[in-house]
Short mmCIF file of C-alpha atoms and ligand atoms in Angstrom, two decimals:
data_model
loop_
_atom_site.label_atom_id
_atom_site.label_comp_id
_atom_site.label_asym_id
_atom_site.label_seq_id
_atom_site.Cartn_x
_atom_site.Cartn_y
_atom_site.Cartn_z
CA MET A 1019 32.30 23.96 92.83
CA SER A 1020 33.24 20.35 92.64
CA LEU A 1021 35.09 18.98 89.70
CA LEU A 1022 31.96 17.03 88.62
CA GLU A 1023 29.95 20.24 88.61
CA ALA A 1024 32.66 21.98 86.64
CA LEU A 1025 32.47 19.22 84.02
CA ASP A 1026 28.66 19.52 83.81
CA GLU A 1027 28.96 23.23 83.35
CA TYR A 1028 31.68 22.80 80.74
CA GLN A 1029 29.52 20.44 78.72
CA ALA A 1030 26.37 22.58 78.94
CA GLU A 1031 28.23 25.74 77.95
CA ALA A 1032 29.94 24.03 75.04
CA LEU A 1033 26.71 22.56 73.67
CA ARG A 1034 25.01 25.96 73.82
CA ALA A 1035 27.89 27.59 71.99
CA ILE A 1036 27.86 24.87 69.33
CA GLU A 1037 24.13 25.27 68.81
CA GLU A 1038 24.64 28.95 68.05
CA CYS A 1039 27.34 28.42 65.43
CA GLN A 1040 26.35 29.55 61.93
CA THR A 1041 29.61 29.24 59.99
CA SER A 1042 32.53 26.84 59.72
CA GLN A 1043 34.74 29.56 61.18
CA GLU A 1044 32.55 29.83 64.28
CA ILE A 1045 32.66 26.03 64.62
CA GLU A 1046 36.44 26.16 64.50
CA ASP A 1047 36.56 28.93 67.11
CA VAL A 1048 34.31 26.97 69.44
CA ARG A 1049 36.40 23.84 68.93
CA ILE A 1050 39.55 25.65 69.96
CA ARG A 1051 37.79 27.23 72.92
CA PHE A 1052 36.39 23.97 74.30
CA LEU A 1053 38.66 21.21 72.99
CA GLY A 1054 41.94 22.99 72.30
CA LYS A 1055 44.98 20.90 73.26
CA LYS A 1056 47.35 23.67 74.21
CA LYS A 1057 44.99 26.13 75.85
CA GLY A 1058 41.26 26.19 76.51
CA LYS A 1059 38.67 24.96 78.90
CA LEU A 1060 39.37 21.27 78.54
CA LYS A 1061 43.03 21.83 79.29
CA ASP A 1062 42.07 23.68 82.49
CA LEU A 1063 39.79 20.81 83.56
CA GLN A 1064 42.50 18.32 82.81
CA SER A 1065 44.88 20.05 85.16
CA LEU A 1066 42.17 19.96 87.87
CA LEU A 1067 41.85 16.23 87.25
CA GLY A 1068 45.50 15.83 88.10
CA LYS A 1069 44.79 17.31 91.53
CA ALA A 1070 41.95 14.96 92.42
CA SER A 1071 42.47 12.37 95.13
CA PRO A 1072 43.24 8.79 94.05
CA GLU A 1073 39.72 7.68 95.20
CA GLU A 1074 37.89 10.32 93.22
CA ARG A 1075 40.04 10.03 90.19
CA PRO A 1076 38.31 7.09 88.34
CA GLN A 1077 34.87 8.73 88.59
CA PHE A 1078 36.14 12.12 87.49
CA GLY A 1079 38.16 10.54 84.73
CA GLN A 1080 35.13 8.81 83.35
CA ARG A 1081 32.99 11.95 83.50
CA PHE A 1082 35.81 13.89 81.90
CA ASN A 1083 35.77 11.50 78.95
CA THR A 1084 31.99 11.52 78.46
CA ALA A 1085 31.90 15.33 78.56
CA LYS A 1086 34.68 15.53 75.99
CA GLU A 1087 32.97 13.01 73.72
CA ALA A 1088 29.62 14.79 73.97
CA VAL A 1089 31.22 18.05 72.87
CA GLU A 1090 33.13 16.38 70.04
CA THR A 1091 30.00 14.68 68.71
CA ALA A 1092 27.90 17.85 68.89
CA LEU A 1093 30.61 19.82 67.07
CA GLU A 1094 30.85 17.24 64.34
CA SER A 1095 27.15 17.11 63.66
CA ARG A 1096 26.76 20.90 63.75
CA LYS A 1097 29.63 21.17 61.31
CA THR A 1098 28.01 18.72 58.89
CA ALA A 1099 24.70 20.56 59.15
CA ILE A 1100 26.33 23.89 58.31
CA GLU A 1101 28.51 22.64 55.45
CA LYS A 1102 25.92 20.46 53.75
CA PRO A 1103 24.53 22.27 50.70
CA SER A 1104 20.89 23.08 51.15
CA GLY A 1105 18.64 20.57 49.38
CA PRO A 1106 16.48 21.18 46.30
CA ARG A 1107 13.55 21.89 48.57
CA ASP A 1108 15.27 24.97 49.97
CA GLN A 1109 16.18 26.21 46.50
CA PHE A 1110 12.75 25.68 45.00
CA ASP A 1111 11.09 28.99 44.25
CA VAL A 1112 7.43 28.37 43.59
CA THR A 1113 6.97 31.86 42.14
CA LEU A 1114 9.27 31.14 39.17
CA PRO A 1115 7.73 30.00 35.86
CA GLY A 1116 7.94 26.22 35.42
CA THR A 1117 10.06 24.35 32.89
CA ALA A 1118 8.05 23.88 29.71
CA PHE A 1119 7.50 20.21 28.90
CA GLU A 1120 7.94 19.80 25.15
CA LEU A 1121 5.74 17.16 23.58
CA GLY A 1122 6.77 15.68 20.25
CA LYS A 1123 4.23 14.83 17.58
CA PRO A 1124 4.15 12.94 14.30
CA HIS A 1125 5.66 14.53 11.20
CA PRO A 1126 3.04 15.98 8.78
CA VAL A 1127 3.93 13.30 6.21
CA SER A 1128 3.44 10.55 8.81
CA ARG A 1129 0.12 12.09 9.76
CA THR A 1130 -0.94 12.22 6.12
CA ILE A 1131 0.00 8.57 5.67
CA SER A 1132 -1.96 7.39 8.66
CA GLU A 1133 -5.02 9.47 7.74
CA LEU A 1134 -4.96 8.20 4.16
CA LYS A 1135 -4.70 4.62 5.40
CA ASP A 1136 -7.65 5.24 7.72
CA ILE A 1137 -9.76 6.64 4.89
CA ALA A 1138 -8.81 3.77 2.58
CA GLY A 1139 -9.66 1.36 5.39
CA ARG A 1140 -13.14 2.83 5.67
CA LEU A 1141 -13.52 2.28 1.91
CA GLY A 1142 -12.75 -1.41 2.44
CA PHE A 1143 -9.04 -1.47 1.49
CA SER A 1144 -6.55 -3.38 3.60
CA ILE A 1145 -2.85 -2.57 3.96
CA ALA A 1146 -0.06 -4.26 2.02
CA ASP A 1147 3.69 -3.72 2.10
CA GLY A 1148 6.67 -4.26 -0.14
CA PRO A 1149 10.45 -3.76 -0.13
CA GLU A 1150 12.15 -0.46 -1.01
CA VAL A 1151 15.00 -2.28 -2.73
CA GLU A 1152 13.41 -4.01 -5.70
CA ASP A 1153 14.38 -6.18 -8.59
CA ASP A 1154 13.95 -5.19 -12.20
CA TYR A 1155 11.15 -7.73 -12.59
CA HIS A 1156 8.79 -6.17 -10.03
CA ASN A 1157 9.67 -2.56 -10.78
CA PHE A 1158 9.40 -2.93 -14.58
CA VAL A 1159 8.92 -6.27 -16.32
CA ALA A 1160 5.78 -7.48 -14.56
CA LEU A 1161 4.35 -3.97 -14.90
CA ASN A 1162 4.51 -4.27 -18.68
CA ILE A 1163 7.45 -1.87 -18.99
CA PRO A 1164 9.53 -3.39 -21.78
CA GLU A 1165 13.30 -3.74 -21.95
CA ASP A 1166 13.78 -0.68 -24.16
CA HIS A 1167 11.37 1.62 -22.30
CA PRO A 1168 12.88 5.00 -21.27
CA ALA A 1169 11.53 4.53 -17.72
CA ARG A 1170 14.36 2.00 -17.21
CA ASP A 1171 17.06 4.49 -18.12
CA PRO A 1172 20.00 4.35 -15.69
CA LEU A 1173 19.82 8.14 -15.40
CA ASP A 1174 16.17 7.99 -14.27
CA ASN A 1175 16.62 5.40 -11.54
CA PHE A 1176 18.81 4.58 -8.56
CA TYR A 1177 20.32 1.25 -9.62
CA LEU A 1178 22.36 -0.51 -6.98
CA SER A 1179 25.02 -1.61 -9.44
CA VAL A 1180 26.24 0.48 -12.36
CA ALA A 1181 27.20 -2.62 -14.31
CA GLN A 1182 23.65 -4.01 -14.30
CA ALA A 1183 21.79 -0.71 -14.61
CA GLY A 1184 18.82 -0.89 -16.96
CA GLN A 1185 19.18 -4.61 -17.62
CA GLY A 1186 17.28 -7.69 -16.58
CA GLY A 1187 18.28 -8.93 -13.12
CA ALA A 1188 19.27 -5.46 -11.91
CA TRP A 1189 18.38 -4.20 -8.43
CA LEU A 1190 17.25 -0.67 -7.71
CA LEU A 1191 15.59 1.56 -5.14
CA ARG A 1192 11.99 1.24 -6.30
CA SER A 1193 10.82 4.16 -8.42
CA GLN A 1194 7.13 3.50 -7.71
CA THR A 1195 4.95 1.61 -5.25
CA SER A 1196 3.27 -0.14 -8.21
CA THR A 1197 5.76 -2.91 -7.42
CA VAL A 1198 3.55 -3.87 -4.49
CA GLN A 1199 0.63 -4.58 -6.84
CA ILE A 1200 2.69 -7.36 -8.39
CA ARG A 1201 3.92 -8.74 -5.05
CA VAL A 1202 0.37 -8.91 -3.69
CA MET A 1203 -1.16 -10.49 -6.82
CA GLU A 1204 1.65 -13.07 -6.98
CA ASN A 1205 0.71 -14.28 -3.53
CA THR A 1206 -3.05 -13.80 -3.38
CA PRO A 1207 -5.90 -14.97 -5.58
CA PRO A 1208 -8.53 -12.35 -6.51
CA PRO A 1209 -10.52 -10.50 -5.29
CA ILE A 1210 -8.03 -7.94 -3.98
CA ARG A 1211 -8.54 -4.55 -2.41
CA ILE A 1212 -5.33 -3.11 -0.95
CA VAL A 1213 -3.42 0.12 -0.48
CA SER A 1214 0.28 0.36 0.18
CA THR A 1215 2.21 3.40 1.34
CA GLY A 1216 5.95 3.89 1.28
CA ARG A 1217 9.01 5.62 -0.07
CA VAL A 1218 10.01 5.79 -3.72
CA TYR A 1219 13.25 7.09 -5.21
CA ARG A 1220 13.99 9.00 -8.42
CA PRO A 1221 16.96 11.10 -9.46
CA ASP A 1222 14.71 14.07 -10.26
CA THR A 1223 15.91 17.64 -10.16
CA ILE A 1224 14.85 18.89 -6.76
CA ASP A 1225 12.56 21.92 -6.62
CA ALA A 1226 9.53 23.14 -4.67
CA THR A 1227 7.38 20.19 -5.78
CA HIS A 1228 9.97 17.50 -6.66
CA SER A 1229 12.24 15.47 -4.47
CA CYS A 1230 14.44 12.45 -5.18
CA MET A 1231 12.74 10.56 -2.36
CA PHE A 1232 9.04 10.86 -1.67
CA HIS A 1233 6.08 8.72 -0.59
CA GLN A 1234 3.31 7.20 -2.62
CA MET A 1235 0.08 5.47 -1.78
CA GLU A 1236 -0.66 2.69 -4.22
CA GLY A 1237 -4.14 1.26 -4.53
CA LEU A 1238 -5.29 -1.91 -6.24
CA PHE A 1239 -8.81 -3.27 -6.65
CA ILE A 1240 -9.27 -6.55 -8.52
CA ALA A 1241 -12.60 -8.34 -8.82
CA SER A 1242 -15.09 -9.20 -11.50
CA ASN A 1243 -16.61 -6.27 -13.37
CA VAL A 1244 -14.56 -3.46 -11.85
CA THR A 1245 -15.02 -0.31 -13.91
CA MET A 1246 -13.43 3.04 -14.56
CA SER A 1247 -16.34 4.73 -12.79
CA ASN A 1248 -15.53 2.71 -9.63
CA LEU A 1249 -12.01 4.12 -9.88
CA LYS A 1250 -13.20 7.69 -10.22
CA THR A 1251 -15.57 7.32 -7.29
CA VAL A 1252 -12.87 5.92 -5.01
CA LEU A 1253 -10.36 8.64 -5.94
CA LYS A 1254 -12.94 11.35 -5.52
CA MET A 1255 -13.93 10.00 -2.10
CA LEU A 1256 -10.28 9.77 -1.02
CA ALA A 1257 -9.66 13.37 -2.09
CA VAL A 1258 -12.81 14.73 -0.45
CA SER A 1259 -12.25 12.80 2.78
CA TYR A 1260 -8.68 14.01 3.11
CA LEU A 1261 -8.86 17.51 1.63
CA GLY A 1262 -12.46 18.55 2.25
CA ASP A 1263 -15.76 18.71 0.38
CA ASP A 1264 -14.82 21.62 -1.84
CA ILE A 1265 -11.61 20.13 -3.25
CA ALA A 1266 -11.54 20.27 -7.05
CA ILE A 1267 -10.14 17.12 -8.67
CA ARG A 1268 -9.79 16.29 -12.35
CA PHE A 1269 -8.78 13.29 -14.47
CA ARG A 1270 -6.67 13.78 -17.58
CA PRO A 1271 -6.23 11.04 -20.19
CA SER A 1272 -2.67 9.76 -20.01
CA PHE A 1273 -0.52 6.69 -20.58
CA PHE A 1274 1.06 4.15 -18.24
CA PRO A 1275 2.33 0.78 -19.47
CA PHE A 1276 0.53 -1.06 -16.65
CA THR A 1277 -2.93 0.47 -17.14
CA GLU A 1278 -5.27 0.89 -20.08
CA PRO A 1279 -6.99 3.30 -20.19
CA SER A 1280 -4.90 5.55 -17.94
CA VAL A 1281 -5.43 8.94 -16.37
CA GLU A 1282 -3.42 11.47 -14.48
CA VAL A 1283 -5.08 12.89 -11.39
CA ASP A 1284 -4.84 16.61 -10.64
CA ILE A 1285 -6.06 18.69 -7.72
CA GLN A 1286 -6.57 22.41 -7.55
CA TRP A 1287 -3.35 24.24 -6.61
CA GLY A 1288 -3.93 27.95 -6.16
CA ASN A 1289 -5.15 29.22 -9.52
CA ASN A 1290 -3.69 26.17 -11.21
CA TRP A 1291 -3.72 22.38 -11.17
CA MET A 1292 -1.14 20.03 -9.64
CA GLU A 1293 -0.62 16.42 -10.61
CA VAL A 1294 -0.99 14.19 -7.55
CA GLY A 1295 -0.94 10.79 -9.16
CA GLY A 1296 -1.75 8.35 -11.91
CA ALA A 1297 -4.41 5.70 -12.24
CA GLY A 1298 -6.19 3.44 -14.67
CA MET A 1299 -7.64 0.04 -15.43
CA VAL A 1300 -5.07 -2.70 -14.86
CA ASP A 1301 -3.60 -3.78 -18.21
CA PRO A 1302 -4.44 -7.41 -19.17
CA ASN A 1303 -0.70 -8.03 -19.64
CA VAL A 1304 -0.15 -7.29 -15.95
CA LEU A 1305 -2.96 -9.62 -14.93
CA ARG A 1306 -1.44 -12.33 -17.10
CA ALA A 1307 2.03 -11.77 -15.64
CA VAL A 1308 0.75 -12.74 -12.20
CA GLY A 1309 -1.31 -15.66 -13.50
CA TYR A 1310 -4.75 -14.04 -13.42
CA ASP A 1311 -7.22 -14.54 -16.26
CA PRO A 1312 -8.15 -11.15 -17.80
CA GLU A 1313 -11.38 -12.72 -19.04
CA GLN A 1314 -12.44 -13.45 -15.46
CA VAL A 1315 -11.24 -10.44 -13.49
CA SER A 1316 -10.61 -6.78 -14.07
CA GLY A 1317 -9.39 -4.05 -11.81
CA PHE A 1318 -8.21 -0.55 -11.28
CA ALA A 1319 -4.99 0.79 -9.78
CA PHE A 1320 -3.78 4.18 -8.65
CA GLY A 1321 -0.62 5.74 -7.27
CA LEU A 1322 -0.80 9.03 -5.36
CA GLY A 1323 2.02 11.35 -4.27
CA ILE A 1324 1.65 11.68 -0.51
CA GLU A 1325 3.83 14.78 -0.08
CA ARG A 1326 1.73 16.80 -2.50
CA LEU A 1327 -1.50 15.83 -0.73
CA CYS A 1328 0.15 16.75 2.56
CA MET A 1329 1.28 20.12 1.15
CA LYS A 1330 -2.22 20.87 -0.06
CA ARG A 1331 -3.76 19.91 3.27
CA TYR A 1332 -1.39 21.96 5.42
CA GLY A 1333 -0.70 24.83 3.01
CA ILE A 1334 3.00 23.97 2.63
CA SER A 1335 4.55 25.65 -0.39
CA ASP A 1336 7.88 23.81 -0.67
CA ILE A 1337 8.38 20.03 -0.52
CA ARG A 1338 11.96 20.51 0.75
CA LEU A 1339 10.61 21.79 4.08
CA LEU A 1340 9.27 18.30 4.70
CA THR A 1341 12.75 16.77 4.80
CA GLY A 1342 14.56 19.82 6.25
CA ASN A 1343 13.98 18.75 9.86
CA ASP A 1344 13.70 22.36 10.97
CA LEU A 1345 11.76 22.50 14.22
CA ARG A 1346 10.66 26.08 13.54
CA PHE A 1347 8.76 24.67 10.56
CA LEU A 1348 7.70 21.32 12.01
CA SER A 1349 6.35 22.71 15.26
CA GLN A 1350 3.66 24.63 13.36
CA PHE A 1351 1.79 21.41 12.63
N1 LIG B 2792 3.42 4.35 -10.69
C1 LIG B 2792 3.05 5.60 -11.32
C2 LIG B 2792 4.12 6.63 -11.05
O1 LIG B 2792 4.80 6.49 -10.10
C3 LIG B 2792 1.73 6.08 -10.81
C4 LIG B 2792 0.63 5.16 -11.19
C5 LIG B 2792 -0.03 5.30 -12.41
C6 LIG B 2792 0.25 4.14 -10.35
C7 LIG B 2792 -1.05 4.50 -12.77
C8 LIG B 2792 -0.78 3.28 -10.70
C9 LIG B 2792 -1.42 3.47 -11.93
O2 LIG B 2792 -1.18 2.30 -9.93
O3 LIG B 2792 -2.44 2.66 -12.26
O4 LIG B 2792 4.23 7.55 -11.79
#
């Protein structure tokens, strides 16, 4: 066998052996067998090379190098193939259950707010907005709540500054969305038909139906010849649209400084009644405070507690669950 043939055979044998390797250890064994410096097949071929005639030597030398390189390259790529971790495709077991894809959804209070706005929209009301940090004028004075009225008590409100609490010029977290009535009327001539939803703040004792932050929907309708029966119709339609045809609703005579006459609005709550808001005919003093003429226009206003309507709708027994952020509760809705 000529030296060239021996080199061909060496290369073919090595490539076959490399192809069969399954582990890094086998790769290493094959490397030593075919490329080992001290002992091994390459070493044997090298000593044959030394015996070749000077004419043959360049050709053999070149073939020797290409054979060696071919074996080195094949070893390297086989080694990479074995050591590379198998890709996700190889690990993917189609018989396993998939990963559940969790979809979020709006909070029940947010859903109540958007449904109420929709219903009010269908009744012809547009949406207004006002700030949560209010001045004493919009939260009290313009709403006909005089200086010495208990509603301004520092212990019943979240004033921003202790020094100013309860006095003119004070700032507070609004205690009612009725503030928005004033802001809208200040900027818009009648007629007006708006609702406004948002947070209100009161240092109430927290229990199953009271919270120191909750949401209200305020409504205001100003035009000529607006009557108390218009008010009752609108509130009844709101309640029926949101809570269903068989909801029982009642109006109790009450007092608010900014309406005359005034009512409190109750809905059926188990075997009992629950107050869900106040309403009435806008007091002439309020109309005057915003520059309207009470001889020309009249109107009604209402303020509803959104959490309580939400609780009734979804059968929630404790208002605290609505701010608890417990997914076990929230995911039921
Ligand atoms: N602002 C009142 C409250 O928070 C509720 C209310 C009563 C709003 C009568 C009104 C109204 O617009 O006319 O207790």
